[in-house]
GROMACS .gro file of C-alpha atoms in nm:
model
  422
    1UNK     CA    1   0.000   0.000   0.000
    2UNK     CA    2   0.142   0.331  -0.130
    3UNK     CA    3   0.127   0.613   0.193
    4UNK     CA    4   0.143   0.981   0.064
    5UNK     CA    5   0.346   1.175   0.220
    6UNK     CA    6   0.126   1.443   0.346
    7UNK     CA    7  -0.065   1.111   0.517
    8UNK     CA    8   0.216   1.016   0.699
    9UNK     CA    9   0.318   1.307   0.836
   10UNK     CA   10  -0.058   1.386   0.935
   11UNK     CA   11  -0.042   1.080   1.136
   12UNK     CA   12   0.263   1.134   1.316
   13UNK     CA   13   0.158   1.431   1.412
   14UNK     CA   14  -0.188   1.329   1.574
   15UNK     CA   15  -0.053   1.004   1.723
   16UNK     CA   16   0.232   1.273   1.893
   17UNK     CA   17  -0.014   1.507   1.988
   18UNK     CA   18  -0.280   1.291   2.163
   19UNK     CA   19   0.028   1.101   2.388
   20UNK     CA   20   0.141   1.463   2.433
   21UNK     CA   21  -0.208   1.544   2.520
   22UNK     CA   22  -0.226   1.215   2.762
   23UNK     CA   23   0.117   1.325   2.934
   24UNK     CA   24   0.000   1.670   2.993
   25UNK     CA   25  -0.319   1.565   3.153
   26UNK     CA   26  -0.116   1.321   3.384
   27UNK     CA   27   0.078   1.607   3.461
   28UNK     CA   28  -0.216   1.799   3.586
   29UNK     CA   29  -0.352   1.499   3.767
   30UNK     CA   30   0.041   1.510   3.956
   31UNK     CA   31   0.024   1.907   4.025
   32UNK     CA   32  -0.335   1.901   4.138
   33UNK     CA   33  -0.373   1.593   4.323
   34UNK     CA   34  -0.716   1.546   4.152
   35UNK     CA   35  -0.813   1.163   3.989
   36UNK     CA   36  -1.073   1.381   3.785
   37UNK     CA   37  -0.983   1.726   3.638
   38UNK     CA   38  -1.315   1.750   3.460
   39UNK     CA   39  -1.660   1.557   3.521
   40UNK     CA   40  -1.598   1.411   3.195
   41UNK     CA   41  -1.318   1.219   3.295
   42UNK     CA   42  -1.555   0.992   3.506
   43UNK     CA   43  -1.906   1.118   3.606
   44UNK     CA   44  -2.000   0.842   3.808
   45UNK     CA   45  -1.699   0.955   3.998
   46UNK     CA   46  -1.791   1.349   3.976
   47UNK     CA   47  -2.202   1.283   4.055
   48UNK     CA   48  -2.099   1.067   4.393
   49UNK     CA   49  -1.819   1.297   4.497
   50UNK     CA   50  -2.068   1.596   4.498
   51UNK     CA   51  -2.349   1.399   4.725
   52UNK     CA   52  -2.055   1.287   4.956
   53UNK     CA   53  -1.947   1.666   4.952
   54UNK     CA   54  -2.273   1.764   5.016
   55UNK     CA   55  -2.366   1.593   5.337
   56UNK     CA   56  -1.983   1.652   5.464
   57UNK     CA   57  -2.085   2.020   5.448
   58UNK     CA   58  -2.461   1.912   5.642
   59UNK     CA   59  -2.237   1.757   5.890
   60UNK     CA   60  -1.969   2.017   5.915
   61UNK     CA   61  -2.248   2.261   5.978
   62UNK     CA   62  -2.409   2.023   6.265
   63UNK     CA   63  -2.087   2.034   6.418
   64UNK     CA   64  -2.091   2.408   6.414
   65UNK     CA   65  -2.450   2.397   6.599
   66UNK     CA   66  -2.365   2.170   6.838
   67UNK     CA   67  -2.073   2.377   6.928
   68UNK     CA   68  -2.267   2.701   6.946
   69UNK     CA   69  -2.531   2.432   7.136
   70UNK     CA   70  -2.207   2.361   7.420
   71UNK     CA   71  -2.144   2.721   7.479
   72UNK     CA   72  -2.524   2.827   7.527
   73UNK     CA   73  -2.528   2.537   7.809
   74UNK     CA   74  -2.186   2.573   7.938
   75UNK     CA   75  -2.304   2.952   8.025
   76UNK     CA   76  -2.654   2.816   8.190
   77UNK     CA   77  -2.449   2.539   8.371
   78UNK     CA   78  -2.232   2.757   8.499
   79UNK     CA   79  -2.551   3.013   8.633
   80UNK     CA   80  -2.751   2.720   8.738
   81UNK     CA   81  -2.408   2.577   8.977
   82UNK     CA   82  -2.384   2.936   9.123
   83UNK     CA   83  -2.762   2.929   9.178
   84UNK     CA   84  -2.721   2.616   9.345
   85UNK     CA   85  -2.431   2.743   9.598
   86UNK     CA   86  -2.670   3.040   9.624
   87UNK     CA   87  -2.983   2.843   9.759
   88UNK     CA   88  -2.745   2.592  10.004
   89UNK     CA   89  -2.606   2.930  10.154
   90UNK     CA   90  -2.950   3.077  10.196
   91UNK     CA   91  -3.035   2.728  10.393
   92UNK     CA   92  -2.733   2.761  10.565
   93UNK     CA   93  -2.819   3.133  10.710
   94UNK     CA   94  -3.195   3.004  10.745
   95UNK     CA   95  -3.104   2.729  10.983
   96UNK     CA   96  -2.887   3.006  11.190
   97UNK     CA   97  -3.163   3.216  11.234
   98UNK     CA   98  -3.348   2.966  11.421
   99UNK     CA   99  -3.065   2.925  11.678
  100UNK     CA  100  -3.213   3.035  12.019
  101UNK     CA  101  -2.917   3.230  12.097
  102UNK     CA  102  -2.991   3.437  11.789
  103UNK     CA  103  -3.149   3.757  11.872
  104UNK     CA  104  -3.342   4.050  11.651
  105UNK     CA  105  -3.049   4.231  11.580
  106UNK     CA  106  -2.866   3.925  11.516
  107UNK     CA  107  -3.163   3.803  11.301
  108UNK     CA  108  -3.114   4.134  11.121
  109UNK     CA  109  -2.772   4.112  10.989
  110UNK     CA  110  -2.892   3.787  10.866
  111UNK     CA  111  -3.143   3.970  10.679
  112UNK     CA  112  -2.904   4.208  10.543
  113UNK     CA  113  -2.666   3.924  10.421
  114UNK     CA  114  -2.951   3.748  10.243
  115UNK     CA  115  -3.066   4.097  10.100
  116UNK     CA  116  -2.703   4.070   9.908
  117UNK     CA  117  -2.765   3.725   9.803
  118UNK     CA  118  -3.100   3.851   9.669
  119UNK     CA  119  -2.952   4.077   9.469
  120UNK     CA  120  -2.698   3.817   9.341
  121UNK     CA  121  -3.000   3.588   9.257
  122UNK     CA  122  -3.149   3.876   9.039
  123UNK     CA  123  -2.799   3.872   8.835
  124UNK     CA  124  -2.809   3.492   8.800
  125UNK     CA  125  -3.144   3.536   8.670
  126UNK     CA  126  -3.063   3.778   8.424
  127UNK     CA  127  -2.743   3.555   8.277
  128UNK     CA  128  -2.619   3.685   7.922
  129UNK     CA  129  -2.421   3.470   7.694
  130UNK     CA  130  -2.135   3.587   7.476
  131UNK     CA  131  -2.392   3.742   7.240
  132UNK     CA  132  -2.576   3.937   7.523
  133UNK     CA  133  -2.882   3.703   7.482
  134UNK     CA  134  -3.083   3.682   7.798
  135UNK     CA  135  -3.071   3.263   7.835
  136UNK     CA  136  -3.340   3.272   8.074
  137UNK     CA  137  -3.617   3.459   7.868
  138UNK     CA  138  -3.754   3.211   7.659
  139UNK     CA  139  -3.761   3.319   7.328
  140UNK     CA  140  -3.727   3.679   7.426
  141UNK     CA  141  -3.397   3.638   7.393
  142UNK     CA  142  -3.366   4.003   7.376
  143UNK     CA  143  -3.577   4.082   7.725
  144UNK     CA  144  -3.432   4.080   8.017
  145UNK     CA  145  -3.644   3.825   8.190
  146UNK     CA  146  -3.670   3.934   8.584
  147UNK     CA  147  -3.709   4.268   8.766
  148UNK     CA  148  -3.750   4.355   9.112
  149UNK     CA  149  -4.095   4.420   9.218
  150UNK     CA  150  -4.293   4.385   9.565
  151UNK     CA  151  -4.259   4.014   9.735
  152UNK     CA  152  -3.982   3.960   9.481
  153UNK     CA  153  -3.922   3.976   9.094
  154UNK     CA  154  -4.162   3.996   8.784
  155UNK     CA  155  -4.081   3.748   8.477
  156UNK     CA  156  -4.092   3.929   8.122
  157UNK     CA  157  -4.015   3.642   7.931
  158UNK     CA  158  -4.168   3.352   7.815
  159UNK     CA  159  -4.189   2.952   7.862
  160UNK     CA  160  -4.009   2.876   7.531
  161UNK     CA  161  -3.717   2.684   7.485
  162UNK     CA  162  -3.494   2.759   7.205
  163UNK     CA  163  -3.432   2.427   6.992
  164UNK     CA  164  -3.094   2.387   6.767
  165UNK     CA  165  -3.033   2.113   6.511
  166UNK     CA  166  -2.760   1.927   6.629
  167UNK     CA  167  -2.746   1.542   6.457
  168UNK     CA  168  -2.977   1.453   6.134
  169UNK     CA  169  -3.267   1.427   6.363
  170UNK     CA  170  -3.145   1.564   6.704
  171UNK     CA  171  -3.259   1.854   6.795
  172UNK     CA  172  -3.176   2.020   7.177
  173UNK     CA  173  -3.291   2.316   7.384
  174UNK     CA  174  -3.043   2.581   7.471
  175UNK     CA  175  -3.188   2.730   7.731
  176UNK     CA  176  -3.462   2.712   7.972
  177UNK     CA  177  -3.691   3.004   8.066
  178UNK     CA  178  -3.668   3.131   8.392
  179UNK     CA  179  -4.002   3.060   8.483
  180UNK     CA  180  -3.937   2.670   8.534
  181UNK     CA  181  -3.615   2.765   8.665
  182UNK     CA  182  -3.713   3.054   8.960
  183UNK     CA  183  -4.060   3.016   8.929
  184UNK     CA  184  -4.131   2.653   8.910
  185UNK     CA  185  -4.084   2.552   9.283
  186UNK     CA  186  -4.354   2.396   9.483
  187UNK     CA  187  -4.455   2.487   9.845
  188UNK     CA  188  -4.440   2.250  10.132
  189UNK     CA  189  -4.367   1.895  10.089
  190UNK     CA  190  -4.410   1.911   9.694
  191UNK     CA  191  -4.743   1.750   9.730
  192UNK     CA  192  -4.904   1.979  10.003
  193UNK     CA  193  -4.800   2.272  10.260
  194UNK     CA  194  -4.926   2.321  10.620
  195UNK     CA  195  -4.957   2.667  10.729
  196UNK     CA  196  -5.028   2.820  11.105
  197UNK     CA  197  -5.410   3.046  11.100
  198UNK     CA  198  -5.345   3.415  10.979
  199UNK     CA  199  -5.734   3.548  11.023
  200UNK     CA  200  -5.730   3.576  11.282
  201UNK     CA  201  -5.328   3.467  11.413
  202UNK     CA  202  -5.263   3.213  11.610
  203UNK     CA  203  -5.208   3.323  11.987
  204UNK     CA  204  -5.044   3.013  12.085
  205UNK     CA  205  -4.758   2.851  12.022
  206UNK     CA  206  -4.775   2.582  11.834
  207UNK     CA  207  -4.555   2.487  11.576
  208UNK     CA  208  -4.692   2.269  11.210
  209UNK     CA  209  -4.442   2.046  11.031
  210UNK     CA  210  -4.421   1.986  10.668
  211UNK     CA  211  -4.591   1.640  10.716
  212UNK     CA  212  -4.570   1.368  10.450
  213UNK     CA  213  -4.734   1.175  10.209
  214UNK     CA  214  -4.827   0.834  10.317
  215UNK     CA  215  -5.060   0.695  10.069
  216UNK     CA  216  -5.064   0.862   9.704
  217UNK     CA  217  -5.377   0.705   9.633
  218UNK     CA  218  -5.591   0.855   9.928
  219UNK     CA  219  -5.497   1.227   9.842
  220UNK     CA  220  -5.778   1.474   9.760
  221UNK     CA  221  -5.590   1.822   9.715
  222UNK     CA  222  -5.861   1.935   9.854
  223UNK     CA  223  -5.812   2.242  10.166
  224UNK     CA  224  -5.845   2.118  10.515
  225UNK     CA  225  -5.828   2.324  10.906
  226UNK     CA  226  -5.696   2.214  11.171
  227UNK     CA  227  -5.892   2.339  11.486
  228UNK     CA  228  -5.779   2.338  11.838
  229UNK     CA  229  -5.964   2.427  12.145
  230UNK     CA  230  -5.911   2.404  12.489
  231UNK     CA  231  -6.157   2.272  12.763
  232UNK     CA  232  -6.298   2.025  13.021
  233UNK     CA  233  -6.405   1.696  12.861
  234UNK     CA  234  -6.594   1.500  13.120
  235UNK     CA  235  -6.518   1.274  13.366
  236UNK     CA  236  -6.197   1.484  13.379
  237UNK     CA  237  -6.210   1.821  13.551
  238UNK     CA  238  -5.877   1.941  13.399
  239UNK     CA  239  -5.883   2.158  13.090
  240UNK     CA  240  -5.717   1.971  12.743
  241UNK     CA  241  -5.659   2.027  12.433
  242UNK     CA  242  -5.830   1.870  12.168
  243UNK     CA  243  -5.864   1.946  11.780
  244UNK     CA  244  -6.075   1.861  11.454
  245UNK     CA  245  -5.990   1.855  11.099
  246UNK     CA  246  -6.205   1.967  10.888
  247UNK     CA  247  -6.244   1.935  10.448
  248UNK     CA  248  -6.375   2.268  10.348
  249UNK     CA  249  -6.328   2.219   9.993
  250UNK     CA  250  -6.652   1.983  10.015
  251UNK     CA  251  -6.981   2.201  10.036
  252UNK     CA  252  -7.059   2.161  10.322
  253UNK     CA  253  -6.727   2.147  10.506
  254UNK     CA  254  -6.704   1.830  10.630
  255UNK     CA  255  -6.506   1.681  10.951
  256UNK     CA  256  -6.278   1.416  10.874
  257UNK     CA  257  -6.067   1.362  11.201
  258UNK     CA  258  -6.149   1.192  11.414
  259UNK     CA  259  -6.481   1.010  11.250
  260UNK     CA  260  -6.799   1.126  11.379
  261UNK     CA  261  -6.997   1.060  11.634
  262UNK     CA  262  -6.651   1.155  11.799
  263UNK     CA  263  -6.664   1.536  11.836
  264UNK     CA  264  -6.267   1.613  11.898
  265UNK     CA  265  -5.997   1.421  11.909
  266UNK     CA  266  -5.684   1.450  12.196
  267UNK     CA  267  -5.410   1.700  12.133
  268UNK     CA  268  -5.046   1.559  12.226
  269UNK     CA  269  -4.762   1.789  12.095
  270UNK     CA  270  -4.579   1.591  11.853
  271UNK     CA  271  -4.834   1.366  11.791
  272UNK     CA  272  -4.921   1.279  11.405
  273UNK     CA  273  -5.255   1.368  11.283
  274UNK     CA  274  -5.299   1.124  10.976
  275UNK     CA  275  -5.615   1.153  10.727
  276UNK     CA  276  -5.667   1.090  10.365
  277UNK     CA  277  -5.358   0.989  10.282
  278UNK     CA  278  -5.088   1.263  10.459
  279UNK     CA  279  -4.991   1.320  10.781
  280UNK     CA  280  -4.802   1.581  11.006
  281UNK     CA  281  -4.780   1.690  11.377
  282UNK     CA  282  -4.781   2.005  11.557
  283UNK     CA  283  -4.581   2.080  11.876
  284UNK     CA  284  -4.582   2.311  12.130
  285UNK     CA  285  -4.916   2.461  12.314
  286UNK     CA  286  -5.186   2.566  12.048
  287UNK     CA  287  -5.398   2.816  12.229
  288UNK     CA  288  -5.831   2.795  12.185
  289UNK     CA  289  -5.916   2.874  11.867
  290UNK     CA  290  -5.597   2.862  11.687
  291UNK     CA  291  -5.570   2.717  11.340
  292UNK     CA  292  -5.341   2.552  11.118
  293UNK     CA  293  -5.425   2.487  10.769
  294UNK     CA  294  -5.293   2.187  10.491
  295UNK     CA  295  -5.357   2.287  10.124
  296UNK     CA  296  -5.259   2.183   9.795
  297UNK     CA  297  -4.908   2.286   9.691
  298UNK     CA  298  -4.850   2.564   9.474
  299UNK     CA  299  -4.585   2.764   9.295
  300UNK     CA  300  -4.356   2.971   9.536
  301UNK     CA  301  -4.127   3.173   9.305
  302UNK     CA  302  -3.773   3.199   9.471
  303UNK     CA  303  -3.728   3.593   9.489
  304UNK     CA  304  -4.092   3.565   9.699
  305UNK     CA  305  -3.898   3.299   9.942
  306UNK     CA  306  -3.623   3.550   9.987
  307UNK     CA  307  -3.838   3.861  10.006
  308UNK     CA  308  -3.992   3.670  10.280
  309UNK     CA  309  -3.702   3.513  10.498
  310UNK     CA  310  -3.570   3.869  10.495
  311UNK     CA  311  -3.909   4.014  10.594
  312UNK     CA  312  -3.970   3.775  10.848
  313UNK     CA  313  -3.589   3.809  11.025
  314UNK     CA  314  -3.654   4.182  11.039
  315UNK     CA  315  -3.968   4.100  11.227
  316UNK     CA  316  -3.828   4.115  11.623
  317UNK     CA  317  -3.980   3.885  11.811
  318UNK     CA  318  -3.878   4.023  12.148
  319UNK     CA  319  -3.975   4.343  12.352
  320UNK     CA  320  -4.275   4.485  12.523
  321UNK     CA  321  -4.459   4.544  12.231
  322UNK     CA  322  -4.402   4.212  12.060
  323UNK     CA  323  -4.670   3.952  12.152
  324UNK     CA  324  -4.615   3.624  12.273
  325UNK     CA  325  -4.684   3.435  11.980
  326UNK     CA  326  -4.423   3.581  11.787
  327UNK     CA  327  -4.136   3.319  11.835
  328UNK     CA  328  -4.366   3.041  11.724
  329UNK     CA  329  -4.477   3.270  11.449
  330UNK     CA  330  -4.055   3.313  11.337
  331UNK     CA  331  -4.039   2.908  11.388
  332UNK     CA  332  -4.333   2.806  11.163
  333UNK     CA  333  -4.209   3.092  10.925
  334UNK     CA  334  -3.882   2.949  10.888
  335UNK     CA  335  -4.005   2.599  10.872
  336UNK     CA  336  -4.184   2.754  10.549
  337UNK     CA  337  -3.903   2.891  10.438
  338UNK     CA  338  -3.707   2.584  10.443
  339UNK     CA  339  -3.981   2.380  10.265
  340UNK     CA  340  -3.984   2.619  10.000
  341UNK     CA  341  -3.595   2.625  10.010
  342UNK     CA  342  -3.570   2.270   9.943
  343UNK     CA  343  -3.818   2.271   9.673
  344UNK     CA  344  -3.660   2.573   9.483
  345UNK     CA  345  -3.334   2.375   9.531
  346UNK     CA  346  -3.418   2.055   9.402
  347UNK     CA  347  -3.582   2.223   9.080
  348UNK     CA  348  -3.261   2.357   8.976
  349UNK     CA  349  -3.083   2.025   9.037
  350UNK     CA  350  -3.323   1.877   8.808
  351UNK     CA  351  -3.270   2.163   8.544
  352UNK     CA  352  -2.857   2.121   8.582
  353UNK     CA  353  -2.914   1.801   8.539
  354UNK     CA  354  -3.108   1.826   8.213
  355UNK     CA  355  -2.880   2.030   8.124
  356UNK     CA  356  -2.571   1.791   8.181
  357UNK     CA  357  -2.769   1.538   7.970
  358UNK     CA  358  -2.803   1.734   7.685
  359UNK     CA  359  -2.449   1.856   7.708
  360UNK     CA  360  -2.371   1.473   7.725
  361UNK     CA  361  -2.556   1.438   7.412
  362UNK     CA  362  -2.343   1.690   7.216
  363UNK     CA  363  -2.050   1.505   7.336
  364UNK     CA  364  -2.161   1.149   7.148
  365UNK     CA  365  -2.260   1.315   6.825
  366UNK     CA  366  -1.980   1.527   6.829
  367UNK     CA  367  -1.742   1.178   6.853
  368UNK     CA  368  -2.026   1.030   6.589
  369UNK     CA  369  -1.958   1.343   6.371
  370UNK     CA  370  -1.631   1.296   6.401
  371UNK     CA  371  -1.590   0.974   6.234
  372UNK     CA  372  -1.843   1.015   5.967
  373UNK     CA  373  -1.633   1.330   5.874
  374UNK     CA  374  -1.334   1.101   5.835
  375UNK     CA  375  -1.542   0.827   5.654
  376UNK     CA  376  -1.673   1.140   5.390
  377UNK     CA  377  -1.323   1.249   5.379
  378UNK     CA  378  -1.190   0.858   5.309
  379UNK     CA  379  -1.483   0.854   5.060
  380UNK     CA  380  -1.396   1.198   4.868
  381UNK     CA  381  -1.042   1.081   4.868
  382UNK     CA  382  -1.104   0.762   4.701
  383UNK     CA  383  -1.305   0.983   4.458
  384UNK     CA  384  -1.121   1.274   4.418
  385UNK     CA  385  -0.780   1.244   4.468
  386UNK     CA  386  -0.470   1.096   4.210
  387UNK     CA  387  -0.309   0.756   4.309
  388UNK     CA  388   0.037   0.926   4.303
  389UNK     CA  389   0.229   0.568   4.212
  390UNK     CA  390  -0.011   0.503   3.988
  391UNK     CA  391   0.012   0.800   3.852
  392UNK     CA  392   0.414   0.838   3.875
  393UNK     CA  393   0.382   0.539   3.655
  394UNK     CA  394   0.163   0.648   3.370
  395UNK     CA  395   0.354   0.971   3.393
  396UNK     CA  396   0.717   0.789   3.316
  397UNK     CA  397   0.506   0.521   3.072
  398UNK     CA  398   0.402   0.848   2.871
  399UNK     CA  399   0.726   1.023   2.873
  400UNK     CA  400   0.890   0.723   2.739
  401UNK     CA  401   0.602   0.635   2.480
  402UNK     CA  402   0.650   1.005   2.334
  403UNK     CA  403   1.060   1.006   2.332
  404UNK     CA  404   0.980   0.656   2.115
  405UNK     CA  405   0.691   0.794   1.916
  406UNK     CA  406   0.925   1.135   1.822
  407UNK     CA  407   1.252   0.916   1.755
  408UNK     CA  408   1.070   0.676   1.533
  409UNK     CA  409   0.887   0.962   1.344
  410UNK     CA  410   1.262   1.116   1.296
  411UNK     CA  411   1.391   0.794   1.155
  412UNK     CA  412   1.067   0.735   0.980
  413UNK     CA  413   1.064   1.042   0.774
  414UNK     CA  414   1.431   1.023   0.696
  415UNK     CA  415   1.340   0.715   0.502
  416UNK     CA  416   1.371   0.851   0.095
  417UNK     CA  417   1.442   0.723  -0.197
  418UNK     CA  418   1.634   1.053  -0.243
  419UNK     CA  419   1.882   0.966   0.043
  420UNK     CA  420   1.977   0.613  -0.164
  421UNK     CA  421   2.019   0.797  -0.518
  422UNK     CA  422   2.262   1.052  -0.314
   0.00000   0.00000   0.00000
């Protein structure tokens, strides 16, 4: 077969050009580090690398939440701890105060102490993060949530909780209003609080305990008295001290202790008075007519508890002027007080400790995150990126195809039959 030489040459020259071509994109492939310079070179390649990218980037962006999610607890964690110390050292002063060496003045500097750690309290409440967010608003981020008012502090904020994205379909809160933090404290017992007569006071000086539940099942929350009177119950010529206890929730109130026909019942100091399910005892020497009341418990916000321990350690209870009832009137106050303390101290242990459960929670899906990041990362790699041996191998294959391919060209086209007639 005859080959022109305008052929020949034209096919040199393409067969040089496409391995120069081949060598030059394998020298890309080296300088970049990239398997696939263009989606054309594999799109099978291109289209998976670009769904693995995409989710690396959702997952890169979780990890960003959850660590905006960290610091937004870390700065409540911290305010709830202080809160905590806060509360202990109120119980601490409370329990002082009802030392019988303790007199008004002395009861007073108490009061001025736990007028600071009021204030303190009303900082806590009103925690900022790094952003200046109020974390105990709600979703009033932007409101400060407490301010001092009469009896305490007035909430401005709201029960929301503000919810982050922080796993494919994890979601946490980041805060917690201050309503269920200050505000969401029970009085009493948790289930029911006991209360000495205030219309009219109490003259004697008994003193009511918390009490205790004894059978869930039996409670009523309904409101109940407790009566005491003082007379002569025949045969016995002595005066005692008796008492009833009375439902007045039901219309008409109805007497419940002891059973009727029985009219009263014995007073001992100390004694437990059980019905429907509770009990408690009072102590001391209730005078005629005093009362003490058990009720349903209710919210007692933890600025009123304050406001109130101060107010009632200002109150003297010694003196001409001060009646005799008013040492049993400081005792069942701070018996109140201490109730409420307890409550309003194991409500923020439960909130730190929601708190260290969702911080617990970043801390597995950030270690989750973690290693799917490297697994996207192994993926795009395997993708993505040049085998450099491999490639180091083409690259000296090419180089060595195109020396031959330009030598044989030059020996080719030296072929004449010009060169054999010279």
């Amino acid at each position: 077969m005859r080959i022109s030489t305008k052929s020949f040459y034209d096919t040199a020259t393409a067969q040089v050009d496409s391995i120069q071509a081949a060598l030059a994109h394998t020298q890309q492939q080296v300088a970049t580090g990239l398997k696939n310079l263009t989606p054309s070179d594999d799109p099978l390649a291109t289209a998976q690398a670009l769904v693995v990218s995409q989710a690396q980037a959702n997952n890169t962006q979780l990890a960003a939440n959850r660590q905006n999610a960290e610091t937004s607890l870390t700065t409540e964690a911290a305010a709830l701890a202080s809160t905590t110390a806060l509360i202990q050292n109120v119980q601490t002063l409370a329990v002082s105060a009802s030392n019988g060496s303790m007199n008004d003045s002395d009861r007073a500097t108490l009061a001025m102490q736990l007028q600071g750690s009021l204030n303190d309290l009303m900082g806590l409440a009103n925690t900022t993060d790094a952003s200046g967010n109020y974390i105990f608003s709600g979703f009033q981020a932007s409101t400060q949530p407490f301010t001092p008012s009469a009896g305490g502090a007035t909430y401005h904020g709201d029960q929301g909780q503000l919810q982050l994205q922080i796993g494919a379909t994890q979601q946490t809160a980041i805060n917690d209003s201050g309503s269920s933090v200050f505000e969401n404290n029970m009085t009493g017992n948790g289930t029911f609080t006991t209360a000495a007569g205030t219309v009219p006071p109490n003259t004697g000086t008994g003193i009511v305990a918390a009490g205790s539940v004894t059978n869930a099942a039996q409670l009523t929350n309904h409101n109940y008295s407790i009566n005491f009177s003082i007379g002569i119950i025949a045969p016995s010529t002595t005066p005692s001290t008796t008492y009833t206890v009375t439902d007045n929730t039901q219309s008409p109130a109805v007497q419940v202790l002891p059973p009727l026909p029985a009219v009263s019942a014995p007073y001992v100091s100390g004694g437990q008075i059980a019905f429907d399910g509770l009990q408690l005892n009072v102590t001391g020497a209730p005078a005629n007519g005093d009362t003490f009341t058990v009720a349903p418990s209710q919210q007692a916000p933890l600025f009123a508890t304050l406001s109130n321990l101060i107010a009632l350690l200002n109150t003297p209870v010694a003196g001409a002027a001060v009646p005799a009832t008013a040492q049993a009137a400081l005792t069942n106050g701070l018996n109140t007080a201490q109730a409420n303390l307890n409550s309003a101290l194991n409500n923020v242990l439960s909130v730190s400790t929601s708190v260290g459960n969702r911080q617990n929670q970043l801390t597995a899906l950030d270690t989750a995150g973690s290693n799917l990041d490297l697994q996207y990362a192994s993926t795009l790699s395997g993708l993505q990126n040049v085998d450099y041996v491999q490639a180091a191998s083409l690259l000296t294959q090419q180089q060595t195809t195109l020396t031959a391919a330009e030598k044989s060209f030059q020996v080719l086209s030296g072929l004449s039959l010009f060169n054999y007639i010279n």
